[in-house]
Amino acid sequence: MHETLTAPKAEPETRMAQVPAQLELSLQGALNLALDEILAEDPKALVLGEDVGTLGGVFRVTSGLAAKHGAERVFDTPLAESGILGMSIGLAMAGFHPIPEVQFDGFAYPAVNQIVCQLGRMNYRSRGTLPMPVTLRVPSFGGIRAPEHHGESLEALFAHVPGLKVVSPSDPQQGYSLLKAATRMPDPVIFMEPKSRYWQKGQVVLEGSGAAGTARGGAANDGGGSPSSSDLTGARIARAGRHLTLVAWGAMVARCLQVAELAAEDGIDVEVLDLRWLKPIDAEALATSVGKTRRAVVVHEAPRTSGLGGEVAQIITERCFATLKAPVERVTGFDVPYPSGDLEDEYIPNIDRILFGIQRVLEYKRG
Amino acid sequence: MHETLTAPKAEPETRMAQVPAQLELSLQGALNLALDEILAEDPKALVLGEDVGTLGGVFRVTSGLAAKHGAERVFDTPLAESGILGMSIGLAMAGFHPIPEVQFDGFAYPAVNQIVCQLGRMNYRSRGTLPMPVTLRVPSFGGIRAPEHHGESLEALFAHVPGLKVVSPSDPQQGYSLLKAATRMPDPVIFMEPKSRYWQKGQVVLEGSGAAGTARGGAANDGGGSPSSSDLTGARIARAGRHLTLVAWGAMVARCLQVAELAAEDGIDVEVLDLRWLKPIDAEALATSVGKTRRAVVVHEAPRTSGLGGEVAQIITERCFATLKAPVERVTGFDVPYPSGDLEDEYIPNIDRILFGIQRVLEYKRG
Amino acid sequence: MQTSGQSTTAHGRAGLADAPRPPLSDLPSVEPVTGSDLVELYRLMTAVRHLDLAAISWQRQGIVPAYAPELGQEAAQVGSALAVDPKRDFVFPTYRELGVARACGVDMVEYMSTHKATWHGGLWNPAETHVAPIQAVVAGSVLHAVGWAHGQTLEAHGELPAEGYNVAITYLGDGASSQGDVHEAMNFAAIFKAPVVFFVQNNGWAISVPTERQVAGGSVAARGAGYGIPAIQVDGNDAAAVLTATRRAVAHARAGQGPAIVEAMTYRRGPHATSDDPGRYRSLEDERLDAGADPVARLRERFVAEGIADAAALNEADDAAAAEAERVRRGVLALGGRPGAEMFDLVFQEPTDELLRQKANWQAETEWHEESEHA
Amino acid sequence: MQTSGQSTTAHGRAGLADAPRPPLSDLPSVEPVTGSDLVELYRLMTAVRHLDLAAISWQRQGIVPAYAPELGQEAAQVGSALAVDPKRDFVFPTYRELGVARACGVDMVEYMSTHKATWHGGLWNPAETHVAPIQAVVAGSVLHAVGWAHGQTLEAHGELPAEGYNVAITYLGDGASSQGDVHEAMNFAAIFKAPVVFFVQNNGWAISVPTERQVAGGSVAARGAGYGIPAIQVDGNDAAAVLTATRRAVAHARAGQGPAIVEAMTYRRGPHATSDDPGRYRSLEDERLDAGADPVARLRERFVAEGIADAAALNEADDAAAAEAERVRRGVLALGGRPGAEMFDLVFQEPTDELLRQKANWQAETEWHEESEHA
Ligand SMILES: Cc1ncc(C[n+]2csc(CCOP(=O)(O)OP(=O)(O)O)c2C)c(N)n1
Ligand SMILES: Cc1ncc(C[n+]2csc(CCOP(=O)(O)OP(=O)(O)O)c2C)c(N)n1
Ligand SMILES: [Mg+2]
Ligand SMILES: [Mg+2]
């Protein structure tokens, strides 16, 4: 019954040998594969949450994992998010590497006490003797016409919490590589999955496929190699450009790439920076990009006030003040509750609003 | 037993006649007096929380209120913050004006789900038919060598939440006037009381004392009149100055005033802006002040990353980019858990660190 | 623990008899249900059955993007709702309470607007109907009911009014019972002796998780004893039994005796929501064995057996229900979207300057967009 | 409800007999406590009593800024702690568990460092001592105990080891029992059959709120039945009874039977903390009537009555305790502050660049300050 808790040694190699070096996968599929590999490689890894077992998760990210790795290692919990996080913390104290899921972003709120006061502080409180290698998966952001509380953006909250690291992938490759990187870290990571991108496909170069890249950042990812671990620590250039930097993360990266194509038609060469890590923020990458373009727009779905856009804008301003041609623009959600499906296209930064932001920066005149 | 639920009509006038127009009060005393007056004036007002009844609160802010206004209107709850907030929401739906307390900032986290998903959204969800006139009192910030979780700064979290208004008083007059203003609002207000200032005394001009001022902002407050309601909606100039604007709120206002005095010895004339409202932020006041001084430093106790300082700095930059002489500086807590008493003076922005921030702005050279 | 795909069933094949029962409660007894109660139950349950099935087909036709069926829970929902008086009492539903809302007189087009993605919470007026907005947070409104109920005793200044207290009824599922808020709510309610009824629909499942892996001890009602709250477990597919049990609980609260719990043992016959695929976690055979008798068919059989109403009368109810579903369909189709300005206007009673500024910017950019589309 | 100042008492004047009791539990029975158990209990309780009283005086002398006394809870704390084996089991204390920590071998200077404001959580090594850091969030670590306990069964791959499971014991108060996390923890523990003991010190008060306005139904142990968790309520001032009850609960969990609850009915004889003023909510007369017999004196009397130890042996324990308290006092006085760099270094296992940058800035500004002070 419990023989699968420690994965048999031979299994991973066998399986790895069967998969090709590169696959076309959806983000959902890439995350599922990453979890499969993590469970095979790390006998201490556990997946837990509401409906993650038999059902395989409401987004099927954990599909098949319980059957393959055992119902002890991939298990459903009762319906209580504080319980899921509190239990994960205790499992980490017992030497496990839990990968809990909260089913939707809006249901992370009941777990905030455990996340802020416990998950983020146990290593500190215990003077490093009780590390918290916990990766909390949070299907995040809007765009799927879902019920209330199923489309929240909590990155500003998470990024403010001492003791947490926060990351959000923007495509299948990022999802696969960043999830594996996060689960190998000895510290707690909040992993924000852009749910509107779950079914979006892309090429994914697998680890150990021999095609692993060595160069840093975008080059490695675009060049077809699987990102090496040093590629996964900072931001990445999703599209190089000269006139202006669009900074985004999660689902907004794809939208910004679309905007960049449209802007290119008007001769505006936009660089798109996929921030990836929302804590720590890659200030160097921001400074390098905006140092070159001298103009920046930050885009996020979360409400504007006290959103992470303010932080990103201020980091850019601190580093590039002397060369900035215009104040950094923010194109964001409004200071309103995430609206019902009918209105979500009015709420989420759309192409027009991002183009307006770009225009304001380009047309900015001092005084 | 329940006769005190609606305060007898004659009582307030009697009491008001006995108190002079102006009193020397601690912040704690000023808040206590404000609650006393609110309970007398508004028969729907209720005070609830842990130990707020018989004990009068661990900081004595609710001292004597249960005895005077009845144990039905000022009552202890079981020890559960989500329960306190959830119950307050239901009481508001029943037509009451609850003034809940969470005992310390760090114990607001268990209530975050109710605050974010319910308190902030009920008016919206119900299309304005179920208003939430709830004022949540949160003894906030550090500086009293307290146990863990007793010195948190949650303003960045609260300010990001749609549907909430957030305010923090910096002295007894502000405490008295802003608490009365907050409790009269038809919307939810988070009222962040700087606990390290509770015992600090100051002159408080009472409402209805005939001395009510008419001018806006600092002038009114400094001039001895009780602020009129229009004085209470935005930021206030706590000290006028020409060379640089220090922006602060809560307990940091007093520290910034000290810094301003020290800087004056070196001929630097610092303006101190007491932001007061952390949502909505008074962008006009920031623009006016920094438009004049051309330099700004934001000071807060919360961790730096994703703190409200980023938002404030970005608002200033958006409005004053053309005239700013240097990027806005942030002097803040570090991205670490609030430390134990022995280290709190290393964590909270101290006079030296604020002076360093001022120096960096004054010495800033482009390029 | 199971490994995948196959699940043990919620109630076991023996059905309700196996479920643990709390000790006999001290709830007051009430008048037995009358023939006209039964007719009213049938009329409403039939209407709800039609609307519920219709909503599923509307989802398939693309009229609404999603829906959470309540198939099989008609008796629990209608039976409990008929026990309260929405003129004075207050009802706190979850996202699955079509039957409750219908029985309490909520306009069904306004109700369906939530599922049409028009407005979170629904378009009806909760202050007037005394039915709170749809609550998408599991257990999110259980504490609100306690607060509202405590407000009734405050309003009465501790003197039990002649007509008793107004009562809050809050709905929750077996899954919801795991949330900490439910514990806090029950404890607060008992401490404050608040006139509130916790109505649990134990429908065997929380999405894919069966009750026995959710509710330790096996019964939510059994938790009542630990708080000193009287609790009653009832066959949730027997409308008359649900009505009686809930009336007893309401009578208890109304009389100033404090909170009560009713646990209706029922079965979620459909998927969790239209996006769900129950085949991944239970077999059709499981469903057949666990679901028990259909509550609507059961009531109909009782009518025939007891000669309360004849087939013609029952068919009339069916026809009325079909006609109503069609009317609602047309209403839902005709339902326009809400103006985007409401995003800003309905956040606060007193909007902030910053919000007005954001609204103005949004308007300017939207108008530009609309103009350019017309051009 | 009371209006102010005066309170009804926690247990009523009749004392423990009035408290409701859960149904007889099905916990395994254990060997009766031995004479040497009793001597060990007395030795530890005496040490704890001395340390606790000393800590209050240290606070008055300004040696520590604050302290939360456990006066009157020595039997509950030492009795329960002696039932577990900190070599293999894991202990999750609150902020009032001086007695538990002492009994589990935590260095008392490292323990007191929390109250000296040196380091939140204390300076001892929780991974080595198997005593978790001090938890200042009420009910904050109850779920951790469940997780740790579930980890033990996972580690054992579901096969009960010959020596049984390692057991987690988590401490909570009557006030803490109101938190939602406690419900989630008990439900999770029962669902997963986790080897965890919930040890409740019902000391009559949560700061100023007496148990009867906190714990609806009157007993935390009584909640166990609702989860199917065996529970036992015990006279918390009788050290031997506490030891036996906790040993039964631990034996149950160790044997793979799942969680158990022990509720020790005791009394917080002192203020909530040194900053508290109990005179605002209870009278000295209340205290005298409610506190019952002093647990340390009671054990001492038993020794004399049963002839287990003579006065000389007991006095020896007293002297040893006094000497220990003095050693700890000197240790606390000598305890230096922690270097500020630890603020940054201990946040993560792998610090971020941003944190290192902040540390460097802090260092630069601090050095400037120190230099200027020396100048
Ligand atoms: C706090 C929270 N967590 C998770 C969810 C996602 N979710 C929606 S319904 C549901 C299952 C609820 O089960 P139950 O309470 O039994 O009600 P039922 O769906 O059976 O009517 C879950 C997990 C949610 N809505 N709220
Ligand atoms: C979540 C939370 N809310 C509030 C507090 C403040 N507080 C500290 S101790 C306490 C009372 C706790 O009572 P109880 O659980 O009975 O333990 P005791 O103090 O009696 O040992 C309160 C309200 C806290 N520490 N944590
Ligand atoms: Mg259910
Ligand atoms: Mg207590």
Coordinates of C-alpha atoms and ligand atoms in Angstrom, one line a residue, chain C residues 173-175 201 203-206, ligand 3:
Chain C
G173 CA -21.9 21.7 2.6
D174 CA -20.0 18.7 4.0
G175 CA -16.9 20.1 2.4
Q201 CA -26.4 19.7 3.0
N203 CA -24.5 15.6 -0.3
G204 CA -21.7 13.0 -0.1
W205 CA -19.1 15.0 -2.0
A206 CA -17.0 18.1 -2.0
Ligands
MG3 MG -20.9 18.5 -0.6

